[in-house]
C-alpha cells in the first residue's frame, strides 16, 4: 500500500470514531431529554392539581361568604398546600378573603 492509502485509511478510521462518539452523545442527550419531558409531565400534573384545589377553595369560600355562613373549613386545601410546599408547616391554616367577588368594585367603573 502506498503512503497515501495508509494516510486515507487512518483519516477514515478517525472520522468513523468521531462519528460513533457523536452518535453516543446524541443517544445520551435523547435519554436526558426524555427524562426531562417525563419530569415536566409530572410537574404539570402537580400544578394542575394545585390550581384545581385553589379554585375549589376560592369557590367554596365565595359560596360561604355569599351565604353569610362564615369561612369554611379548608382542611383539604391546607393539607394539599402543605404537600405542594414540601411539608412546610409554617404555612397559615387559612388565607383571609380580602374582597369577595360579589362585593368587589372595579376601580375603572366604580361599580
PDB file of N, CA and C in Angstrom:
ATOM      1  N   UNK A   1       0.837  -1.185   0.000  1.00  0.00           N
ATOM      2  CA  UNK A   1       0.000   0.000   0.000  1.00  0.00           C
ATOM      3  C   UNK A   1       0.881   1.246   0.000  1.00  0.00           C
ATOM      4  N   UNK A   2       0.355   2.237  -0.633  1.00  0.00           N
ATOM      5  CA  UNK A   2       1.112   3.487  -0.681  1.00  0.00           C
ATOM      6  C   UNK A   2       0.855   4.309   0.580  1.00  0.00           C
ATOM      7  N   UNK A   3       1.706   5.278   0.784  1.00  0.00           N
ATOM      8  CA  UNK A   3       1.556   6.168   1.939  1.00  0.00           C
ATOM      9  C   UNK A   3       0.220   6.905   1.910  1.00  0.00           C
ATOM     10  N   UNK A   4      -0.220   7.279   0.739  1.00  0.00           N
ATOM     11  CA  UNK A   4      -1.486   8.000   0.610  1.00  0.00           C
ATOM     12  C   UNK A   4      -2.656   7.133   1.041  1.00  0.00           C
ATOM     13  N   UNK A   5      -2.635   5.858   0.685  1.00  0.00           N
ATOM     14  CA  UNK A   5      -3.707   4.946   1.070  1.00  0.00           C
ATOM     15  C   UNK A   5      -3.721   4.727   2.580  1.00  0.00           C
ATOM     16  N   UNK A   6      -2.560   4.563   3.167  1.00  0.00           N
ATOM     17  CA  UNK A   6      -2.465   4.374   4.619  1.00  0.00           C
ATOM     18  C   UNK A   6      -2.970   5.626   5.333  1.00  0.00           C
ATOM     19  N   UNK A   7      -2.557   6.783   4.838  1.00  0.00           N
ATOM     20  CA  UNK A   7      -2.997   8.048   5.441  1.00  0.00           C
ATOM     21  C   UNK A   7      -4.515   8.199   5.311  1.00  0.00           C
ATOM     22  N   UNK A   8      -5.061   7.832   4.148  1.00  0.00           N
ATOM     23  CA  UNK A   8      -6.503   7.906   3.943  1.00  0.00           C
ATOM     24  C   UNK A   8      -7.229   6.968   4.905  1.00  0.00           C
ATOM     25  N   UNK A   9      -6.718   5.752   5.070  1.00  0.00           N
ATOM     26  CA  UNK A   9      -7.341   4.799   5.982  1.00  0.00           C
ATOM     27  C   UNK A   9      -7.309   5.307   7.423  1.00  0.00           C
ATOM     28  N   UNK A  10      -6.216   5.916   7.829  1.00  0.00           N
ATOM     29  CA  UNK A  10      -6.113   6.458   9.193  1.00  0.00           C
ATOM     30  C   UNK A  10      -7.134   7.588   9.394  1.00  0.00           C
ATOM     31  N   UNK A  11      -7.240   8.463   8.405  1.00  0.00           N
ATOM     32  CA  UNK A  11      -8.215   9.549   8.498  1.00  0.00           C
ATOM     33  C   UNK A  11      -9.639   8.996   8.521  1.00  0.00           C
ATOM     34  N   UNK A  12      -9.873   7.957   7.723  1.00  0.00           N
ATOM     35  CA  UNK A  12     -11.195   7.342   7.686  1.00  0.00           C
ATOM     36  C   UNK A  12     -11.532   6.706   9.033  1.00  0.00           C
ATOM     37  N   UNK A  13     -10.573   6.044   9.654  1.00  0.00           N
ATOM     38  CA  UNK A  13     -10.776   5.429  10.970  1.00  0.00           C
ATOM     39  C   UNK A  13     -11.067   6.506  12.018  1.00  0.00           C
ATOM     40  N   UNK A  14     -10.313   7.604  11.988  1.00  0.00           N
ATOM     41  CA  UNK A  14     -10.549   8.703  12.935  1.00  0.00           C
ATOM     42  C   UNK A  14     -11.943   9.307  12.732  1.00  0.00           C
ATOM     43  N   UNK A  15     -12.321   9.467  11.468  1.00  0.00           N
ATOM     44  CA  UNK A  15     -13.634  10.025  11.161  1.00  0.00           C
ATOM     45  C   UNK A  15     -14.741   9.092  11.652  1.00  0.00           C
ATOM     46  N   UNK A  16     -14.555   7.798  11.455  1.00  0.00           N
ATOM     47  CA  UNK A  16     -15.529   6.811  11.923  1.00  0.00           C
ATOM     48  C   UNK A  16     -15.644   6.848  13.445  1.00  0.00           C
ATOM     49  N   UNK A  17     -14.519   6.921  14.144  1.00  0.00           N
ATOM     50  CA  UNK A  17     -14.535   7.015  15.610  1.00  0.00           C
ATOM     51  C   UNK A  17     -15.249   8.285  16.075  1.00  0.00           C
ATOM     52  N   UNK A  18     -14.987   9.388  15.399  1.00  0.00           N
ATOM     53  CA  UNK A  18     -15.640  10.650  15.758  1.00  0.00           C
ATOM     54  C   UNK A  18     -17.146  10.551  15.555  1.00  0.00           C
ATOM     55  N   UNK A  19     -17.560   9.919  14.463  1.00  0.00           N
ATOM     56  CA  UNK A  19     -18.982   9.751  14.185  1.00  0.00           C
ATOM     57  C   UNK A  19     -19.649   8.878  15.247  1.00  0.00           C
ATOM     58  N   UNK A  20     -18.988   7.799  15.646  1.00  0.00           N
ATOM     59  CA  UNK A  20     -19.531   6.936  16.700  1.00  0.00           C
ATOM     60  C   UNK A  20     -19.627   7.680  18.034  1.00  0.00           C
ATOM     61  N   UNK A  21     -18.634   8.489  18.333  1.00  0.00           N
ATOM     62  CA  UNK A  21     -18.667   9.280  19.567  1.00  0.00           C
ATOM     63  C   UNK A  21     -19.843  10.251  19.553  1.00  0.00           C
ATOM     64  N   UNK A  22     -20.037  10.914  18.430  1.00  0.00           N
ATOM     65  CA  UNK A  22     -21.166  11.844  18.317  1.00  0.00           C
ATOM     66  C   UNK A  22     -22.505  11.117  18.433  1.00  0.00           C
ATOM     67  N   UNK A  23     -22.590   9.935  17.856  1.00  0.00           N
ATOM     68  CA  UNK A  23     -23.811   9.142  17.954  1.00  0.00           C
ATOM     69  C   UNK A  23     -24.100   8.782  19.408  1.00  0.00           C
ATOM     70  N   UNK A  24     -23.073   8.396  20.152  1.00  0.00           N
ATOM     71  CA  UNK A  24     -23.252   8.078  21.572  1.00  0.00           C
ATOM     72  C   UNK A  24     -23.716   9.299  22.363  1.00  0.00           C
ATOM     73  N   UNK A  25     -23.151  10.452  22.051  1.00  0.00           N
ATOM     74  CA  UNK A  25     -23.553  11.686  22.737  1.00  0.00           C
ATOM     75  C   UNK A  25     -25.019  11.998  22.446  1.00  0.00           C
ATOM     76  N   UNK A  26     -25.429  11.846  21.193  1.00  0.00           N
ATOM     77  CA  UNK A  26     -26.822  12.106  20.816  1.00  0.00           C
ATOM     78  C   UNK A  26     -27.757  11.151  21.555  1.00  0.00           C
ATOM     79  N   UNK A  27     -27.385   9.890  21.663  1.00  0.00           N
ATOM     80  CA  UNK A  27     -28.218   8.919  22.377  1.00  0.00           C
ATOM     81  C   UNK A  27     -28.366   9.298  23.847  1.00  0.00           C
ATOM     82  N   UNK A  28     -27.271   9.723  24.483  1.00  0.00           N
ATOM     83  CA  UNK A  28     -27.348  10.160  25.886  1.00  0.00           C
ATOM     84  C   UNK A  28     -28.248  11.379  26.021  1.00  0.00           C
ATOM     85  N   UNK A  29     -28.116  12.320  25.089  1.00  0.00           N
ATOM     86  CA  UNK A  29     -28.957  13.517  25.140  1.00  0.00           C
ATOM     87  C   UNK A  29     -30.426  13.166  24.935  1.00  0.00           C
ATOM     88  N   UNK A  30     -30.701  12.213  24.051  1.00  0.00           N
ATOM     89  CA  UNK A  30     -32.083  11.774  23.846  1.00  0.00           C
ATOM     90  C   UNK A  30     -32.670  11.213  25.135  1.00  0.00           C
ATOM     91  N   UNK A  31     -31.887  10.421  25.855  1.00  0.00           N
ATOM     92  CA  UNK A  31     -32.360   9.861  27.129  1.00  0.00           C
ATOM     93  C   UNK A  31     -32.587  10.965  28.155  1.00  0.00           C
ATOM     94  N   UNK A  32     -31.688  11.937  28.203  1.00  0.00           N
ATOM     95  CA  UNK A  32     -31.842  13.048  29.144  1.00  0.00           C
ATOM     96  C   UNK A  32     -33.074  13.883  28.798  1.00  0.00           C
ATOM     97  N   UNK A  33     -33.295  14.117  27.522  1.00  0.00           N
ATOM     98  CA  UNK A  33     -34.468  14.886  27.094  1.00  0.00           C
ATOM     99  C   UNK A  33     -35.746  14.135  27.442  1.00  0.00           C
ATOM    100  N   UNK A  34     -35.756  12.831  27.228  1.00  0.00           N
ATOM    101  CA  UNK A  34     -36.930  12.026  27.574  1.00  0.00           C
ATOM    102  C   UNK A  34     -37.210  12.102  29.070  1.00  0.00           C
ATOM    103  N   UNK A  35     -36.162  12.055  29.888  1.00  0.00           N
ATOM    104  CA  UNK A  35     -36.345  12.164  31.340  1.00  0.00           C
ATOM    105  C   UNK A  35     -36.884  13.543  31.717  1.00  0.00           C
ATOM    106  N   UNK A  36     -36.392  14.587  31.075  1.00  0.00           N
ATOM    107  CA  UNK A  36     -36.890  15.940  31.348  1.00  0.00           C
ATOM    108  C   UNK A  36     -38.354  16.088  30.941  1.00  0.00           C
ATOM    109  N   UNK A  37     -38.725  15.496  29.823  1.00  0.00           N
ATOM    110  CA  UNK A  37     -40.121  15.550  29.381  1.00  0.00           C
ATOM    111  C   UNK A  37     -41.015  14.854  30.396  1.00  0.00           C
ATOM    112  N   UNK A  38     -40.600  13.692  30.870  1.00  0.00           N
ATOM    113  CA  UNK A  38     -41.388  12.957  31.863  1.00  0.00           C
ATOM    114  C   UNK A  38     -41.505  13.757  33.153  1.00  0.00           C
ATOM    115  N   UNK A  39     -40.411  14.346  33.588  1.00  0.00           N
ATOM    116  CA  UNK A  39     -40.438  15.176  34.799  1.00  0.00           C
ATOM    117  C   UNK A  39     -41.360  16.378  34.593  1.00  0.00           C
ATOM    118  N   UNK A  40     -41.341  16.948  33.399  1.00  0.00           N
ATOM    119  CA  UNK A  40     -42.223  18.072  33.094  1.00  0.00           C
ATOM    120  C   UNK A  40     -43.689  17.677  33.157  1.00  0.00           C
ATOM    121  N   UNK A  41     -44.016  16.474  32.692  1.00  0.00           N
ATOM    122  CA  UNK A  41     -45.397  15.990  32.761  1.00  0.00           C
ATOM    123  C   UNK A  41     -45.840  15.845  34.211  1.00  0.00           C
ATOM    124  N   UNK A  42     -44.960  15.308  35.058  1.00  0.00           N
ATOM    125  CA  UNK A  42     -45.284  15.164  36.477  1.00  0.00           C
ATOM    126  C   UNK A  42     -45.495  16.531  37.120  1.00  0.00           C
ATOM    127  N   UNK A  43     -44.648  17.487  36.752  1.00  0.00           N
ATOM    128  CA  UNK A  43     -44.791  18.841  37.286  1.00  0.00           C
ATOM    129  C   UNK A  43     -46.103  19.454  36.811  1.00  0.00           C
ATOM    130  N   UNK A  44     -46.461  19.253  35.544  1.00  0.00           N
ATOM    131  CA  UNK A  44     -47.727  19.762  35.026  1.00  0.00           C
ATOM    132  C   UNK A  44     -48.907  19.178  35.794  1.00  0.00           C
ATOM    133  N   UNK A  45     -48.852  17.882  36.087  1.00  0.00           N
ATOM    134  CA  UNK A  45     -49.925  17.247  36.843  1.00  0.00           C
ATOM    135  C   UNK A  45     -50.043  17.864  38.233  1.00  0.00           C
ATOM    136  N   UNK A  46     -48.918  18.084  38.892  1.00  0.00           N
ATOM    137  CA  UNK A  46     -48.945  18.681  40.226  1.00  0.00           C
ATOM    138  C   UNK A  46     -49.486  20.107  40.175  1.00  0.00           C
ATOM    139  N   UNK A  47     -49.070  20.879  39.167  1.00  0.00           N
ATOM    140  CA  UNK A  47     -49.575  22.251  39.038  1.00  0.00           C
ATOM    141  C   UNK A  47     -51.075  22.265  38.750  1.00  0.00           C
ATOM    142  N   UNK A  48     -51.534  21.377  37.882  1.00  0.00           N
ATOM    143  CA  UNK A  48     -52.962  21.307  37.590  1.00  0.00           C
ATOM    144  C   UNK A  48     -53.756  20.932  38.831  1.00  0.00           C
ATOM    145  N   UNK A  49     -53.225  20.013  39.631  1.00  0.00           N
ATOM    146  CA  UNK A  49     -53.887  19.639  40.875  1.00  0.00           C
ATOM    147  C   UNK A  49     -53.928  20.821  41.828  1.00  0.00           C
ATOM    148  N   UNK A  50     -52.835  21.532  41.952  1.00  0.00           N
ATOM    149  CA  UNK A  50     -52.791  22.708  42.822  1.00  0.00           C
ATOM    150  C   UNK A  50     -53.786  23.764  42.358  1.00  0.00           C
ATOM    151  N   UNK A  51     -53.846  24.020  41.066  1.00  0.00           N
ATOM    152  CA  UNK A  51     -54.788  25.002  40.531  1.00  0.00           C
ATOM    153  C   UNK A  51     -56.221  24.585  40.836  1.00  0.00           C
ATOM    154  N   UNK A  52     -56.526  23.309  40.660  1.00  0.00           N
ATOM    155  CA  UNK A  52     -57.865  22.808  40.953  1.00  0.00           C
ATOM    156  C   UNK A  52     -58.206  22.993  42.424  1.00  0.00           C
ATOM    157  N   UNK A  53     -57.269  22.673  43.306  1.00  0.00           N
ATOM    158  CA  UNK A  53     -57.501  22.816  44.745  1.00  0.00           C
ATOM    159  C   UNK A  53     -57.737  24.278  45.105  1.00  0.00           C
ATOM    160  N   UNK A  54     -56.924  25.170  44.563  1.00  0.00           N
ATOM    161  CA  UNK A  54     -57.075  26.598  44.867  1.00  0.00           C
ATOM    162  C   UNK A  54     -58.403  27.114  44.319  1.00  0.00           C
ATOM    163  N   UNK A  55     -58.754  26.744  43.088  1.00  0.00           N
ATOM    164  CA  UNK A  55     -60.033  27.176  42.523  1.00  0.00           C
ATOM    165  C   UNK A  55     -61.196  26.671  43.358  1.00  0.00           C
ATOM    166  N   UNK A  56     -61.126  25.415  43.784  1.00  0.00           N
ATOM    167  CA  UNK A  56     -62.182  24.839  44.617  1.00  0.00           C
ATOM    168  C   UNK A  56     -62.281  25.594  45.939  1.00  0.00           C
ATOM    169  N   UNK A  57     -61.155  25.878  46.536  1.00  0.00           N
ATOM    170  CA  UNK A  57     -61.147  26.594  47.810  1.00  0.00           C
ATOM    171  C   UNK A  57     -61.731  27.991  47.654  1.00  0.00           C
ATOM    172  N   UNK A  58     -61.343  28.695  46.596  1.00  0.00           N
ATOM    173  CA  UNK A  58     -61.864  30.049  46.369  1.00  0.00           C
ATOM    174  C   UNK A  58     -63.365  29.999  46.121  1.00  0.00           C
ATOM    175  N   UNK A  59     -63.814  29.052  45.314  1.00  0.00           N
ATOM    176  CA  UNK A  59     -65.240  28.916  45.040  1.00  0.00           C
ATOM    177  C   UNK A  59     -66.007  28.620  46.317  1.00  0.00           C
ATOM    178  N   UNK A  60     -65.467  27.728  47.137  1.00  0.00           N
ATOM    179  CA  UNK A  60     -66.133  27.371  48.393  1.00  0.00           C
ATOM    180  C   UNK A  60     -66.170  28.565  49.329  1.00  0.00           C
ATOM    181  N   UNK A  61     -65.087  29.304  49.425  1.00  0.00           N
ATOM    182  CA  UNK A  61     -65.063  30.487  50.299  1.00  0.00           C
ATOM    183  C   UNK A  61     -66.039  31.545  49.797  1.00  0.00           C
ATOM    184  N   UNK A  62     -66.088  31.742  48.474  1.00  0.00           N
ATOM    185  CA  UNK A  62     -67.037  32.708  47.917  1.00  0.00           C
ATOM    186  C   UNK A  62     -68.466  32.285  48.219  1.00  0.00           C
ATOM    187  N   UNK A  63     -68.731  30.995  48.081  1.00  0.00           N
ATOM    188  CA  UNK A  63     -70.060  30.474  48.369  1.00  0.00           C
ATOM    189  C   UNK A  63     -70.399  30.685  49.842  1.00  0.00           C
ATOM    190  N   UNK A  64     -69.456  30.382  50.716  1.00  0.00           N
ATOM    191  CA  UNK A  64     -69.679  30.579  52.150  1.00  0.00           C
ATOM    192  C   UNK A  64     -69.852  32.057  52.471  1.00  0.00           C
ATOM    193  N   UNK A  65     -69.069  32.904  51.827  1.00  0.00           N
ATOM    194  CA  UNK A  65     -69.165  34.349  52.074  1.00  0.00           C
ATOM    195  C   UNK A  65     -70.534  34.868  51.637  1.00  0.00           C
ATOM    196  N   UNK A  66     -70.983  34.411  50.473  1.00  0.00           N
ATOM    197  CA  UNK A  66     -72.267  34.876  49.951  1.00  0.00           C
ATOM    198  C   UNK A  66     -73.428  34.384  50.792  1.00  0.00           C
ATOM    199  N   UNK A  67     -73.309  33.216  51.370  1.00  0.00           N
ATOM    200  CA  UNK A  67     -74.391  32.698  52.208  1.00  0.00           C
ATOM    201  C   UNK A  67     -74.283  33.206  53.635  1.00  0.00           C
ATOM    202  N   UNK A  68     -73.242  33.997  53.925  1.00  0.00           N
ATOM    203  CA  UNK A  68     -73.009  34.594  55.251  1.00  0.00           C
ATOM    204  C   UNK A  68     -72.867  33.545  56.345  1.00  0.00           C
ATOM    205  N   UNK A  69     -72.395  32.374  55.950  1.00  0.00           N
ATOM    206  CA  UNK A  69     -72.196  31.337  56.961  1.00  0.00           C
ATOM    207  C   UNK A  69     -70.797  31.384  57.537  1.00  0.00           C
ATOM    208  N   UNK A  70     -69.984  32.339  57.096  1.00  0.00           N
ATOM    209  CA  UNK A  70     -68.632  32.457  57.627  1.00  0.00           C
ATOM    210  C   UNK A  70     -67.658  31.629  56.837  1.00  0.00           C
ATOM    211  N   UNK A  71     -66.407  31.741  57.177  1.00  0.00           N
ATOM    212  CA  UNK A  71     -65.380  30.982  56.460  1.00  0.00           C
ATOM    213  C   UNK A  71     -65.570  29.486  56.616  1.00  0.00           C
ATOM    214  N   UNK A  72     -65.201  28.752  55.586  1.00  0.00           N
ATOM    215  CA  UNK A  72     -65.352  27.302  55.612  1.00  0.00           C
ATOM    216  C   UNK A  72     -64.114  26.635  56.175  1.00  0.00           C
ATOM    217  N   UNK A  73     -64.271  25.370  56.482  1.00  0.00           N
ATOM    218  CA  UNK A  73     -63.118  24.574  56.895  1.00  0.00           C
ATOM    219  C   UNK A  73     -62.345  24.201  55.645  1.00  0.00           C
ATOM    220  N   UNK A  74     -61.063  24.422  55.661  1.00  0.00           N
ATOM    221  CA  UNK A  74     -60.251  24.173  54.469  1.00  0.00           C
ATOM    222  C   UNK A  74     -59.199  23.111  54.728  1.00  0.00           C
ATOM    223  N   UNK A  75     -59.574  22.066  55.438  1.00  0.00           N
ATOM    224  CA  UNK A  75     -58.562  21.074  55.791  1.00  0.00           C
ATOM    225  C   UNK A  75     -57.978  20.396  54.555  1.00  0.00           C
ATOM    226  N   UNK A  76     -58.804  20.126  53.539  1.00  0.00           N
ATOM    227  CA  UNK A  76     -58.285  19.513  52.316  1.00  0.00           C
ATOM    228  C   UNK A  76     -57.361  20.491  51.618  1.00  0.00           C
ATOM    229  N   UNK A  77     -57.795  21.748  51.531  1.00  0.00           N
ATOM    230  CA  UNK A  77     -56.974  22.786  50.910  1.00  0.00           C
ATOM    231  C   UNK A  77     -55.652  22.917  51.650  1.00  0.00           C
ATOM    232  N   UNK A  78     -55.705  23.003  52.979  1.00  0.00           N
ATOM    233  CA  UNK A  78     -54.494  23.192  53.773  1.00  0.00           C
ATOM    234  C   UNK A  78     -53.541  22.009  53.637  1.00  0.00           C
ATOM    235  N   UNK A  79     -54.078  20.780  53.645  1.00  0.00           N
ATOM    236  CA  UNK A  79     -53.192  19.621  53.541  1.00  0.00           C
ATOM    237  C   UNK A  79     -52.559  19.545  52.156  1.00  0.00           C
ATOM    238  N   UNK A  80     -53.312  19.933  51.117  1.00  0.00           N
ATOM    239  CA  UNK A  80     -52.736  19.925  49.774  1.00  0.00           C
ATOM    240  C   UNK A  80     -51.687  21.010  49.614  1.00  0.00           C
ATOM    241  N   UNK A  81     -51.929  22.192  50.169  1.00  0.00           N
ATOM    242  CA  UNK A  81     -50.919  23.248  50.133  1.00  0.00           C
ATOM    243  C   UNK A  81     -49.682  22.774  50.883  1.00  0.00           C
ATOM    244  N   UNK A  82     -49.888  22.114  52.031  1.00  0.00           N
ATOM    245  CA  UNK A  82     -48.773  21.582  52.820  1.00  0.00           C
ATOM    246  C   UNK A  82     -47.942  20.625  51.960  1.00  0.00           C
ATOM    247  N   UNK A  83     -48.613  19.772  51.182  1.00  0.00           N
ATOM    248  CA  UNK A  83     -47.917  18.834  50.300  1.00  0.00           C
ATOM    249  C   UNK A  83     -47.134  19.581  49.229  1.00  0.00           C
ATOM    250  N   UNK A  84     -47.762  20.556  48.573  1.00  0.00           N
ATOM    251  CA  UNK A  84     -47.103  21.259  47.478  1.00  0.00           C
ATOM    252  C   UNK A  84     -45.952  22.125  47.954  1.00  0.00           C
ATOM    253  N   UNK A  85     -45.978  22.546  49.201  1.00  0.00           N
ATOM    254  CA  UNK A  85     -44.869  23.335  49.729  1.00  0.00           C
ATOM    255  C   UNK A  85     -43.772  22.435  50.280  1.00  0.00           C
ATOM    256  N   UNK A  86     -43.905  21.155  50.092  1.00  0.00           N
ATOM    257  CA  UNK A  86     -42.867  20.224  50.518  1.00  0.00           C
ATOM    258  C   UNK A  86     -42.869  19.994  52.017  1.00  0.00           C
ATOM    259  N   UNK A  87     -44.040  20.054  52.638  1.00  0.00           N
ATOM    260  CA  UNK A  87     -44.143  19.762  54.062  1.00  0.00           C
ATOM    261  C   UNK A  87     -43.838  20.942  54.953  1.00  0.00           C
ATOM    262  N   UNK A  88     -43.863  22.145  54.415  1.00  0.00           N
ATOM    263  CA  UNK A  88     -43.614  23.328  55.243  1.00  0.00           C
ATOM    264  C   UNK A  88     -44.782  23.475  56.199  1.00  0.00           C
ATOM    265  N   UNK A  89     -44.500  23.496  57.492  1.00  0.00           N
ATOM    266  CA  UNK A  89     -45.584  23.524  58.471  1.00  0.00           C
ATOM    267  C   UNK A  89     -45.927  24.929  58.932  1.00  0.00           C
ATOM    268  N   UNK A  90     -45.220  25.943  58.427  1.00  0.00           N
ATOM    269  CA  UNK A  90     -45.494  27.303  58.878  1.00  0.00           C
ATOM    270  C   UNK A  90     -46.481  28.022  57.968  1.00  0.00           C
ATOM    271  N   UNK A  91     -47.014  27.344  56.974  1.00  0.00           N
ATOM    272  CA  UNK A  91     -47.995  27.968  56.095  1.00  0.00           C
ATOM    273  C   UNK A  91     -49.269  28.211  56.882  1.00  0.00           C
ATOM    274  N   UNK A  92     -49.908  29.376  56.747  1.00  0.00           N
ATOM    275  CA  UNK A  92     -51.103  29.669  57.539  1.00  0.00           C
ATOM    276  C   UNK A  92     -52.223  28.682  57.254  1.00  0.00           C
ATOM    277  N   UNK A  93     -52.994  28.396  58.288  1.00  0.00           N
ATOM    278  CA  UNK A  93     -54.073  27.423  58.167  1.00  0.00           C
ATOM    279  C   UNK A  93     -55.166  27.916  57.226  1.00  0.00           C
ATOM    280  N   UNK A  94     -55.405  29.201  57.183  1.00  0.00           N
ATOM    281  CA  UNK A  94     -56.401  29.728  56.246  1.00  0.00           C
ATOM    282  C   UNK A  94     -55.937  31.089  55.759  1.00  0.00           C
ATOM    283  N   UNK A  95     -56.342  31.409  54.579  1.00  0.00           N
ATOM    284  CA  UNK A  95     -55.977  32.690  53.991  1.00  0.00           C
ATOM    285  C   UNK A  95     -57.167  33.636  54.102  1.00  0.00           C
ATOM    286  N   UNK A  96     -56.946  34.903  54.393  1.00  0.00           N
ATOM    287  CA  UNK A  96     -58.081  35.826  54.512  1.00  0.00           C
ATOM    288  C   UNK A  96     -58.704  36.124  53.155  1.00  0.00           C
ATOM    289  N   UNK A  97     -59.997  36.312  53.162  1.00  0.00           N
ATOM    290  CA  UNK A  97     -60.699  36.744  51.962  1.00  0.00           C
ATOM    291  C   UNK A  97     -60.717  38.259  52.003  1.00  0.00           C
ATOM    292  N   UNK A  98     -60.066  38.891  51.044  1.00  0.00           N
ATOM    293  CA  UNK A  98     -59.962  40.346  51.066  1.00  0.00           C
ATOM    294  C   UNK A  98     -61.190  40.987  50.424  1.00  0.00           C
ATOM    295  N   UNK A  99     -61.516  40.609  49.210  1.00  0.00           N
ATOM    296  CA  UNK A  99     -62.684  41.143  48.518  1.00  0.00           C
ATOM    297  C   UNK A  99     -63.431  39.993  47.869  1.00  0.00           C
ATOM    298  N   UNK A 100     -64.527  39.561  48.438  1.00  0.00           N
ATOM    299  CA  UNK A 100     -65.312  38.528  47.763  1.00  0.00           C
ATOM    300  C   UNK A 100     -65.831  39.079  46.436  1.00  0.00           C
ATOM    301  N   UNK A 101     -65.897  38.270  45.404  1.00  0.00           N
ATOM    302  CA  UNK A 101     -66.303  38.763  44.087  1.00  0.00           C
ATOM    303  C   UNK A 101     -67.671  39.437  44.072  1.00  0.00           C
ATOM    304  N   UNK A 102     -68.602  39.001  44.915  1.00  0.00           N
ATOM    305  CA  UNK A 102     -69.944  39.580  44.877  1.00  0.00           C
ATOM    306  C   UNK A 102     -69.967  41.013  45.385  1.00  0.00           C
ATOM    307  N   UNK A 103     -68.988  41.432  46.197  1.00  0.00           N
ATOM    308  CA  UNK A 103     -68.994  42.787  46.745  1.00  0.00           C
ATOM    309  C   UNK A 103     -67.840  43.627  46.233  1.00  0.00           C
ATOM    310  N   UNK A 104     -67.010  43.061  45.371  1.00  0.00           N
ATOM    311  CA  UNK A 104     -65.847  43.794  44.875  1.00  0.00           C
ATOM    312  C   UNK A 104     -66.280  44.873  43.893  1.00  0.00           C
ATOM    313  N   UNK A 105     -65.574  45.984  43.900  1.00  0.00           N
ATOM    314  CA  UNK A 105     -65.862  47.050  42.942  1.00  0.00           C
ATOM    315  C   UNK A 105     -64.704  47.170  41.978  1.00  0.00           C
ATOM    316  N   UNK A 106     -65.016  47.577  40.786  1.00  0.00           N
ATOM    317  CA  UNK A 106     -63.987  47.759  39.772  1.00  0.00           C
ATOM    318  C   UNK A 106     -63.412  49.156  39.898  1.00  0.00           C
ATOM    319  N   UNK A 107     -62.092  49.301  39.952  1.00  0.00           N
ATOM    320  CA  UNK A 107     -61.510  50.634  40.049  1.00  0.00           C
ATOM    321  C   UNK A 107     -61.734  51.462  38.782  1.00  0.00           C
ATOM    322  N   UNK A 108     -62.059  50.803  37.675  1.00  0.00           N
ATOM    323  CA  UNK A 108     -62.262  51.528  36.421  1.00  0.00           C
ATOM    324  C   UNK A 108     -63.684  52.059  36.281  1.00  0.00           C
ATOM    325  N   UNK A 109     -64.660  51.302  36.779  1.00  0.00           N
ATOM    326  CA  UNK A 109     -66.053  51.693  36.581  1.00  0.00           C
ATOM    327  C   UNK A 109     -66.710  52.192  37.853  1.00  0.00           C
ATOM    328  N   UNK A 110     -66.073  52.007  39.002  1.00  0.00           N
ATOM    329  CA  UNK A 110     -66.646  52.373  40.302  1.00  0.00           C
ATOM    330  C   UNK A 110     -68.007  51.732  40.514  1.00  0.00           C
ATOM    331  N   UNK A 111     -68.126  50.480  40.080  1.00  0.00           N
ATOM    332  CA  UNK A 111     -69.391  49.781  40.270  1.00  0.00           C
ATOM    333  C   UNK A 111     -69.228  48.689  41.272  1.00  0.00           C
TER     334      UNK A 111
END
